CSV table of C-alpha atoms in Angstrom, one decimal:
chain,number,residue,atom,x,y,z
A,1,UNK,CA,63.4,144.4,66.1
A,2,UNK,CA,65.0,141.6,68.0
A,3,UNK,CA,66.7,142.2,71.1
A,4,UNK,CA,69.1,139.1,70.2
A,5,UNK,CA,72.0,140.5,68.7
A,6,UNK,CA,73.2,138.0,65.2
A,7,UNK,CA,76.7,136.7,64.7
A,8,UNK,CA,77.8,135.3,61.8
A,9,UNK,CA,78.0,131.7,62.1
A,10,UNK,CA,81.9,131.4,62.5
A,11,UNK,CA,82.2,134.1,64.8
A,12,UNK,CA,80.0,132.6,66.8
A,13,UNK,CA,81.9,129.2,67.1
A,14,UNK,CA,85.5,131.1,67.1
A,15,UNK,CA,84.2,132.5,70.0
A,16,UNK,CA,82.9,129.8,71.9
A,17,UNK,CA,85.7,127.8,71.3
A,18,UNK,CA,88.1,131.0,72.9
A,19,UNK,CA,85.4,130.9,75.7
A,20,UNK,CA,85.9,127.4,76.3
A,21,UNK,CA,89.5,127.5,75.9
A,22,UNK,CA,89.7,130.6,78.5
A,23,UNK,CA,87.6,128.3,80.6
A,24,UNK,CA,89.7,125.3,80.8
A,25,UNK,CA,93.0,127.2,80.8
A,26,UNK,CA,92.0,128.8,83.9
A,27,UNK,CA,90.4,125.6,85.1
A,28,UNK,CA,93.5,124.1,85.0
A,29,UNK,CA,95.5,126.7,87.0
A,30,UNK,CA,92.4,126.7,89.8
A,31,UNK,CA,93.0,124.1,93.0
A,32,UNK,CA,89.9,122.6,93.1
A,33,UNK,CA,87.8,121.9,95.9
A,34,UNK,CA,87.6,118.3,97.6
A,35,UNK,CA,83.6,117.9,96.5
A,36,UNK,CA,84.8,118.9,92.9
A,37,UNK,CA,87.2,116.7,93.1
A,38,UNK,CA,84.2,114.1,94.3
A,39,UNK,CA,81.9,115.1,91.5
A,40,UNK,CA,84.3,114.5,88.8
A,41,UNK,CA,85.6,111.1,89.5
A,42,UNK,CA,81.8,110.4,90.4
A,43,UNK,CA,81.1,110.5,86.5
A,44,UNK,CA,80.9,107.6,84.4
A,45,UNK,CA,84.7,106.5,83.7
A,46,UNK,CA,86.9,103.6,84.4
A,47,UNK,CA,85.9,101.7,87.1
A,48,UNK,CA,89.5,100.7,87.8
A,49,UNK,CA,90.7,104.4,89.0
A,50,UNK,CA,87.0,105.1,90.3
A,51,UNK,CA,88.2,103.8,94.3
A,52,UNK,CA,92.2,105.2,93.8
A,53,UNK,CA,91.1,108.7,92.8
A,54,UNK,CA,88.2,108.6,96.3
A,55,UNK,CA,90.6,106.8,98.4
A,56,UNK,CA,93.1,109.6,97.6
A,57,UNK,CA,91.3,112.4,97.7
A,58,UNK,CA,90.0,111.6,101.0
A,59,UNK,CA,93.9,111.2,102.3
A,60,UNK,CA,95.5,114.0,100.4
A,61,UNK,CA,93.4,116.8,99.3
A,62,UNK,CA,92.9,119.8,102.8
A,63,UNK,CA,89.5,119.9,102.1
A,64,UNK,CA,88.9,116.4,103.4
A,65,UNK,CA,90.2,117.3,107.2
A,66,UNK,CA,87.1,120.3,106.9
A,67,UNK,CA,84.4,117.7,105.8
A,68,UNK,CA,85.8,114.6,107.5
A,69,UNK,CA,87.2,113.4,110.5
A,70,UNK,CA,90.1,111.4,111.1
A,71,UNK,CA,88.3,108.5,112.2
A,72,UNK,CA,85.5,108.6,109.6
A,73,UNK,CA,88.4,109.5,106.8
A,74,UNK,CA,90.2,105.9,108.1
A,75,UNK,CA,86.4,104.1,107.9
A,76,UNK,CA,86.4,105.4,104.5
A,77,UNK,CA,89.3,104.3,103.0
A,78,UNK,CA,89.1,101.0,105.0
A,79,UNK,CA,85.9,100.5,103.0
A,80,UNK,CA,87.5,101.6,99.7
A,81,UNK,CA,90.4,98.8,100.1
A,82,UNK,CA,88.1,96.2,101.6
A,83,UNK,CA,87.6,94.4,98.4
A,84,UNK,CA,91.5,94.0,98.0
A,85,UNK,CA,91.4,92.0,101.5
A,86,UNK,CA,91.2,88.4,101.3
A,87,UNK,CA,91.2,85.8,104.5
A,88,UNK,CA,94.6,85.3,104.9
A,89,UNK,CA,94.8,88.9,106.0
A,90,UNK,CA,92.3,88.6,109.0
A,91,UNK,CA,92.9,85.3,110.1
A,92,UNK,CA,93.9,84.1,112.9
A,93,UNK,CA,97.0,82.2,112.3
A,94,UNK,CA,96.8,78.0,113.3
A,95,UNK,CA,99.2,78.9,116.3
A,96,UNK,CA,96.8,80.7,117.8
A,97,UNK,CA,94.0,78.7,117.8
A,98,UNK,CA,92.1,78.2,120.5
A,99,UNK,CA,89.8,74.9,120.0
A,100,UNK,CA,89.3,71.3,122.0
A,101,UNK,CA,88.9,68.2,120.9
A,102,UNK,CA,86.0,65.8,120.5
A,103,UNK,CA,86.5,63.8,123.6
A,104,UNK,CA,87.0,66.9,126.2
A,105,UNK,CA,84.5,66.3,129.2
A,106,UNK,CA,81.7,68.7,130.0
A,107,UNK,CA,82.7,69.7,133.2
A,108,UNK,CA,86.4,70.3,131.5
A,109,UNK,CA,85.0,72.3,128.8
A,110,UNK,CA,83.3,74.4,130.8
A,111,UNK,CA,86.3,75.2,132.8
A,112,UNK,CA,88.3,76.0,128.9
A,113,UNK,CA,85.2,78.5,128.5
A,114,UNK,CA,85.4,80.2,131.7
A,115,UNK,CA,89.3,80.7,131.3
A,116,UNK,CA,89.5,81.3,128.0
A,117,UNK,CA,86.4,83.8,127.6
A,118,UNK,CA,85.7,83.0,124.2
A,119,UNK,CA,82.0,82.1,123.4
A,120,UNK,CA,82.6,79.7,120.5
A,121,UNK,CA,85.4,77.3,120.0
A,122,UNK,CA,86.4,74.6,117.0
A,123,UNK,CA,86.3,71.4,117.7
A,124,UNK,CA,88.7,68.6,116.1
A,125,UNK,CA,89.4,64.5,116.5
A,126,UNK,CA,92.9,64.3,117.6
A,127,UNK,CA,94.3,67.0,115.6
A,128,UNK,CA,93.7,70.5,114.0
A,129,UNK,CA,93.6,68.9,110.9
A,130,UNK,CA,90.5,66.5,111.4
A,131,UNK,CA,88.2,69.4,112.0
A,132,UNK,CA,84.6,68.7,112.9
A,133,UNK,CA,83.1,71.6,114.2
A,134,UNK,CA,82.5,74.2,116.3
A,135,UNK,CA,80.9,74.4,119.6
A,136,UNK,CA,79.4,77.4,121.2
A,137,UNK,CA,78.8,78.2,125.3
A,138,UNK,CA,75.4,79.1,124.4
A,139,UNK,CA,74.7,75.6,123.2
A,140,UNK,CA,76.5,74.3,125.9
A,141,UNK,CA,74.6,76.2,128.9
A,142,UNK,CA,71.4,75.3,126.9
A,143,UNK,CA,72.3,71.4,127.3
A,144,UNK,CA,73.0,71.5,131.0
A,145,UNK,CA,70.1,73.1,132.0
A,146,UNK,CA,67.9,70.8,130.1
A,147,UNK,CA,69.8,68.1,132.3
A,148,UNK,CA,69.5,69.9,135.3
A,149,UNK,CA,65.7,69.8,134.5
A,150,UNK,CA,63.5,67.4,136.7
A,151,UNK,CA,61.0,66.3,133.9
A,152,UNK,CA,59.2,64.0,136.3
A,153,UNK,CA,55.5,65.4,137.2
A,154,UNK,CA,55.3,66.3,141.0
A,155,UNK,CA,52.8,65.0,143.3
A,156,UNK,CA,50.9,61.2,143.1
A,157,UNK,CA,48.6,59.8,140.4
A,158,UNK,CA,45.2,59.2,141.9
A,159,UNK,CA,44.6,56.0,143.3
A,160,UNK,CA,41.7,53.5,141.3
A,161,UNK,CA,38.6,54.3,141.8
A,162,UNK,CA,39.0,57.3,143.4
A,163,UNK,CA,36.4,60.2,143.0
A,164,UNK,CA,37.9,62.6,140.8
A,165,UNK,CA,38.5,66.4,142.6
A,166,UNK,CA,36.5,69.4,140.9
A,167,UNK,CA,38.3,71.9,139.5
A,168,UNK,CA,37.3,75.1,140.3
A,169,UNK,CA,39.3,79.1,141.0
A,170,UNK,CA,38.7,78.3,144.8
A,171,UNK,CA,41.1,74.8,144.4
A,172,UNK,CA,43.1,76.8,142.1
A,173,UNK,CA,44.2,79.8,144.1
A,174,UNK,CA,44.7,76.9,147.1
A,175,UNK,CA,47.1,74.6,145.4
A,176,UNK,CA,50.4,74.7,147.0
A,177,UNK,CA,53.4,76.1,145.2
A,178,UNK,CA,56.8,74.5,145.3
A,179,UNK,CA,59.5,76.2,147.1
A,180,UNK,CA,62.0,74.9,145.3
A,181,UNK,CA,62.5,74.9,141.2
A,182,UNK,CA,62.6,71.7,139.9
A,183,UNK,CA,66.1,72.0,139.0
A,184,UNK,CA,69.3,70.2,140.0
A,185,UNK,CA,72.7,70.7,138.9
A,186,UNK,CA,73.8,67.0,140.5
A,187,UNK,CA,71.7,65.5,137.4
A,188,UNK,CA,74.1,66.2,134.7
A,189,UNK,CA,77.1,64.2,133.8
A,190,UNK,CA,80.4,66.3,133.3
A,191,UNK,CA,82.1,62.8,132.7
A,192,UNK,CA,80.0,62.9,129.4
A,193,UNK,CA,82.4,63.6,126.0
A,194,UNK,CA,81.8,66.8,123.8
A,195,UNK,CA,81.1,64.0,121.1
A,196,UNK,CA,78.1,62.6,123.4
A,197,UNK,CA,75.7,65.4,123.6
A,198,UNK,CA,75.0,66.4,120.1
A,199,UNK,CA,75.9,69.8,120.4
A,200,UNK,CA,78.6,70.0,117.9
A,201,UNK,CA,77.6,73.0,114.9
A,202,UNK,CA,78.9,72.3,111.4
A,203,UNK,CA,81.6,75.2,110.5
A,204,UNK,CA,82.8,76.6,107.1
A,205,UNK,CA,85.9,75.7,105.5
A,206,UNK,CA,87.2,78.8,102.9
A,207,UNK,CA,90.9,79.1,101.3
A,208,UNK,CA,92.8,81.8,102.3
A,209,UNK,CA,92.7,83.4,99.0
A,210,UNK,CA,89.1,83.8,99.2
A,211,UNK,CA,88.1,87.3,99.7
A,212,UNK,CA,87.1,88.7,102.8
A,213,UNK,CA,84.0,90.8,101.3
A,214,UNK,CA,82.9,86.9,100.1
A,215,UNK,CA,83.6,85.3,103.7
A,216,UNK,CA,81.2,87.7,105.1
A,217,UNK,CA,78.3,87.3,102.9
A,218,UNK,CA,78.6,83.5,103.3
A,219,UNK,CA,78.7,84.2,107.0
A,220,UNK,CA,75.3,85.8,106.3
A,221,UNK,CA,73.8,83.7,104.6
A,222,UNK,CA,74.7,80.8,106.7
A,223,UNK,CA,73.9,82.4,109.9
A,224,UNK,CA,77.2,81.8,111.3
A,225,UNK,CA,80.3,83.8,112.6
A,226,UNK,CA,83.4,81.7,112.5
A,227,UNK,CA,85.1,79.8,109.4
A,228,UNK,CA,88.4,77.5,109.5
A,229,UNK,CA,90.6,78.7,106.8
A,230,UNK,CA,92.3,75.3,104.7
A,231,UNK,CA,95.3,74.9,102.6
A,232,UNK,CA,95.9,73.1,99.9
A,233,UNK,CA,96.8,70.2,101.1
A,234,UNK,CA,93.8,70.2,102.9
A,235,UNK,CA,95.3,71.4,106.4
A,236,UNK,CA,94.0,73.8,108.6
A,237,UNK,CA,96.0,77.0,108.0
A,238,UNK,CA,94.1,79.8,110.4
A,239,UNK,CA,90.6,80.8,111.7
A,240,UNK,CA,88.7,83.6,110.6
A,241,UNK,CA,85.9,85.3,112.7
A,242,UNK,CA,82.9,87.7,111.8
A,243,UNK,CA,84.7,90.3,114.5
A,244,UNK,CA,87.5,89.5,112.6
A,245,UNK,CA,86.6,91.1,109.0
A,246,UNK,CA,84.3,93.9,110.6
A,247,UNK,CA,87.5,94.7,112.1
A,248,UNK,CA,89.1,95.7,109.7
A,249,UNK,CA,86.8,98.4,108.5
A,250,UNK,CA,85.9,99.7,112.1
A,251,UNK,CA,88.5,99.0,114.0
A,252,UNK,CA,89.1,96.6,117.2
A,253,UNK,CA,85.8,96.1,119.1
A,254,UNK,CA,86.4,95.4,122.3
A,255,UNK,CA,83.6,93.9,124.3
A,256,UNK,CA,82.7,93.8,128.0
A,257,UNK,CA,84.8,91.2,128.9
A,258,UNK,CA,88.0,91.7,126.8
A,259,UNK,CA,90.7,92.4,129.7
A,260,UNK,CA,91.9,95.8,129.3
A,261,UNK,CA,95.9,95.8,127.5
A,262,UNK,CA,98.7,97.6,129.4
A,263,UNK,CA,99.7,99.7,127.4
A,264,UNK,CA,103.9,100.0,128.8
A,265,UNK,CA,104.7,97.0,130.4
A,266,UNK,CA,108.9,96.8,132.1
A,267,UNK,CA,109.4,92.6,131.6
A,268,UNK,CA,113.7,93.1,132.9
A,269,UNK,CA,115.6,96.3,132.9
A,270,UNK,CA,116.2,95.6,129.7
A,271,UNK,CA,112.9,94.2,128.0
A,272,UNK,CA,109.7,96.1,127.7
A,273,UNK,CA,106.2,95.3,125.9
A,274,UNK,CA,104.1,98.5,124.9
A,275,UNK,CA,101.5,99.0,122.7
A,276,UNK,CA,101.8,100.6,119.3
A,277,UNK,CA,100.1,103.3,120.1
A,278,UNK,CA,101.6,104.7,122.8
A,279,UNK,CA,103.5,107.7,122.3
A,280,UNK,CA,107.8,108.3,122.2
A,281,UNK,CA,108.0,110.5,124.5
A,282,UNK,CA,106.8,108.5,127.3
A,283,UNK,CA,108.4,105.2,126.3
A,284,UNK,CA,111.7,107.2,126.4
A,285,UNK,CA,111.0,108.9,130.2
A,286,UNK,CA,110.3,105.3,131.1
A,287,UNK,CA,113.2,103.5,129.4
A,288,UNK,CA,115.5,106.3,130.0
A,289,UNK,CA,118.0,108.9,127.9
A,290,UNK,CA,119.6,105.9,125.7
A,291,UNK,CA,116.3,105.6,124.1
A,292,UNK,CA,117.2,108.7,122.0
A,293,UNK,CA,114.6,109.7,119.7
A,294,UNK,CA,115.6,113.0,119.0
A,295,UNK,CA,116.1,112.7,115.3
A,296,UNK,CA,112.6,110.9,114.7
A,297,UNK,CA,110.0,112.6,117.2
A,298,UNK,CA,109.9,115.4,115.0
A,299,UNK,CA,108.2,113.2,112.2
A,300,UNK,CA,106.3,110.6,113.9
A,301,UNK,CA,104.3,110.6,117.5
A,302,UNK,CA,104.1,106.7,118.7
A,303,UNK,CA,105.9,103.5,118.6
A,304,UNK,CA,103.6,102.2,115.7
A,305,UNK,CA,105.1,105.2,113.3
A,306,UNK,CA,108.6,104.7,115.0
A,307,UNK,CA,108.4,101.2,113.1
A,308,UNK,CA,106.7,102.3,110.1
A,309,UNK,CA,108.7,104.8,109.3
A,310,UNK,CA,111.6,103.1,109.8
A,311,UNK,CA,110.5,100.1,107.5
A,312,UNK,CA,108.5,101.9,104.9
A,313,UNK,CA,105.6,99.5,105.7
A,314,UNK,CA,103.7,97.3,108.5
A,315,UNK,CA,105.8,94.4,109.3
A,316,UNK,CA,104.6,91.0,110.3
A,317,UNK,CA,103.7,89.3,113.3
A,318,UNK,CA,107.5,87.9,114.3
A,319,UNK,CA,109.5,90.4,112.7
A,320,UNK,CA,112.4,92.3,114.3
A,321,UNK,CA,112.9,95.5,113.5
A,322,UNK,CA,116.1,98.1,113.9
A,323,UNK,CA,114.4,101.2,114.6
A,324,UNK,CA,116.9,102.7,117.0
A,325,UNK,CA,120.9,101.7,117.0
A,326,UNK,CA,120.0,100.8,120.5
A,327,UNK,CA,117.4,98.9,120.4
A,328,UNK,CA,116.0,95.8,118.9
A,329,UNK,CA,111.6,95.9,118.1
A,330,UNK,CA,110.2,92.4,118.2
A,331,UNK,CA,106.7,92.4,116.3
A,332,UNK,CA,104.6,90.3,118.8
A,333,UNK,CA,101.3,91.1,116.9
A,334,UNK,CA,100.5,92.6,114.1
A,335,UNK,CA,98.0,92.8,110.8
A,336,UNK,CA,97.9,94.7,107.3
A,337,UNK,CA,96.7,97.6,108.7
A,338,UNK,CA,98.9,98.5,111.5
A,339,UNK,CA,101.2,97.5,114.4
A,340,UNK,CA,99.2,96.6,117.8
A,341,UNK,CA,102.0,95.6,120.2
A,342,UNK,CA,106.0,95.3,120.5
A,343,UNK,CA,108.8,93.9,122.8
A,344,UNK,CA,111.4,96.4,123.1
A,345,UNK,CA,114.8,94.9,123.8
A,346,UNK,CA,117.7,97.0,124.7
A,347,UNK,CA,120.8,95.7,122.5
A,348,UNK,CA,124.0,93.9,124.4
A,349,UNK,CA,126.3,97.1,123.8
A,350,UNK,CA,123.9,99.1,125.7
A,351,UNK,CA,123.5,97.0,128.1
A,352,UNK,CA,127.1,97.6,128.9
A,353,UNK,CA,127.8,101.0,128.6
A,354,UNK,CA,124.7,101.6,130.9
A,355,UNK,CA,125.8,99.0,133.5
A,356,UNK,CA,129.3,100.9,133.0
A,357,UNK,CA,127.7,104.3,133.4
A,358,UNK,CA,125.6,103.5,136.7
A,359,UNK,CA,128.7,101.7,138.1
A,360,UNK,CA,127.0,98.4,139.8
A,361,UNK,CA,130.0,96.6,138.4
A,362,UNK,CA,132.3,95.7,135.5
A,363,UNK,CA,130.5,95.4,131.5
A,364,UNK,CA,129.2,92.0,131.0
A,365,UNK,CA,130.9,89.6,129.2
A,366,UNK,CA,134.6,91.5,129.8
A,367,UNK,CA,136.5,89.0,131.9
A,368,UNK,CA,139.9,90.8,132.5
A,369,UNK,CA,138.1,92.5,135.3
A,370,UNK,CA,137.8,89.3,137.1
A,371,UNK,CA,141.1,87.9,136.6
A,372,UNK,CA,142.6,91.6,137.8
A,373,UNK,CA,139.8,91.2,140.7
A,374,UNK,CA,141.6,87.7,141.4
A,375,UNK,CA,145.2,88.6,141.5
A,376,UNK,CA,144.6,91.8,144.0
A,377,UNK,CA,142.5,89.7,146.2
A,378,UNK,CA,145.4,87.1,146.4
């Protein structure tokens, strides 16, 4: 006798189809997990909601904070969005462009290095938007040195007829060494033009609606790390760098000679510069009680989510921004990901009920204080 016990055929299938339906009903009413979540959207589906459904599982489901941390949960989605990115996002606009021109001297472009601590430059023929290059420091040093060089053979050719001198260990180990390299920095010419020593590197030239992900792999394959970004009318519209694009999926590097940022800077009594990131409560001990932030430090920790909060997104590099009713928040730099650093300006109104309130003198701008002032001095 079987130990399988038989079911008619449609019993069999009605209850399957209950099991299954029990299954997927309570299915439905269990949370899942954030790796179940991971599994499913893993399967084969539409590619277009494969990176939305990762990108916001990793933000919103709790699990995520257990099997992530904050800093590899913001690599991630970095990486997930990277393909939306394209040049114009990471470049560096043509205002801030640091490059020289064709004809600078050696001795003055190795001054622009020193105070500019870049290691590679763009060079151009009168304006930006002749471009013909780029030049690095590396390059650079490598020249000089080969001019610095003495190439001329020490010591004296033997005279005619002379008997030639054996060569042996013993004459070796004798012959005397120079004291001094043969090396001289009053050899090279620092009058000589960028132009004149050959050391000028070809550059790319991209549009700034190519994509960032492409940039990079170009940058690869050509071996270099710095592309001029063009416009359509064939102008130079921003530079892009291989720091640059990383960047945005890591996060600044800063490298051993980047000066450090202040991060709170007091311009005037009445201007300040601080970073993004630095936190309310501190800019408001250091500004004083009329930067109230009572209402808002509740929801967000630092200037950077001061702004964004207040705008609903990251605003651009010039933008002012009315975060506070007393305050005014100039953008001084900024990029699609986030805020880096803002002038805080303390509004005219303020500035008079606090001139009012420490009583150094009458509000500005009211002049019926002087004219009273005149009359009781006469």
């Amino acid at each position: 006798m079987s130990d399988f016990s038989t079911k008619p055929a449609s019993d069999a299938k009605d209850s399957d189809q209950s099991s299954s339906s029990d299954e997927g009903g309570s299915s439905r009413h269990r949370p899942q997990s954030f790796w179940s979540r991971a599994a499913r959207i893993l399967r084969p589906q539409q590619g277009s909601r494969l990176r939305e459904d990762i990108a916001d599982a990793l933000m919103t489901d709790p699990a995520a904070a257990d099997a992530f941390s904050p800093d590899e949960r913001a690599m991630l989605h970095n990486i997930l969005r990277f393909r939306e990115v394209r040049v114009a996002d990471v470049m560096v606009p043509r205002a801030d462009i640091e490059a020289v021109d064709q004809n600078i001297t050696i001795g003055e472009l190795m001054i622009l290095f020193e105070e500019s601590g870049r290691s590679r430059m763009p060079v151009y023929a009168e304006t930006l938007d002749d471009p013909r290059g780029m030049v690095h420091i590396r390059d650079l040093l490598s020249y000089v040195a080969k001019q610095a060089r003495n190439k001329r053979r020490s010591g004296t050719k033997p005279a005619a007829g002379a008997p030639a001198i054996e060569v042996s260990p013993e004459n070796i180990q004798k012959a005397p060494r120079s004291a001094k390299p043969n090396f001289d920095l009053g050899r090279v010419d620092l009058q000589k033009t960028l132009a004149e020593t050959g050391i000028i590197r070809q550059i790319l030239f991209v549009p700034p609606s190519m994509l960032a992900s492409d940039l990079l792999r170009r940058m690869q394959v050509n071996r270099t790390q710095m592309a001029l970004v063009i416009d359509e009318y064939g102008g130079t519209d921003g530079l892009a760098s291989h720091e640059d694009i990383v960047e945005m999926v890591i996060g600044d590097i800063d490298d051993e000679h980047d000066d450090e940022e202040v991060m709170f800077k007091r311009i005037s009594e009445d201007v300040f510069v601080a970073d993004a990131r630095v936190e309310l409560e501190e800019i408001a001990e250091a500004i004083g009680p009329d930067f109230d932030i009572s209402e808002q430090i509740d929801e967000v920790d630092t200037l950077g989510g001061l702004i964004f909060s207040a705008l609903g997104r990251i605003p651009v590099r010039g933008e002012v921004v009315q975060a506070l009713s007393d305050f005014e928040f100039h953008i001084l730099d900024a990029d699609p990901r986030r805020i880096k650093r803002v002038r805080i300006t303390r509004k005219r109104q303020a500035i008079r009920r606090r001139v009012k309130a420490d009583g150094d003198g009458p509000p500005i701008g009211d002049g019926n204080d002087d004219r009273s002032a005149e009359s009781t001095a006469n």
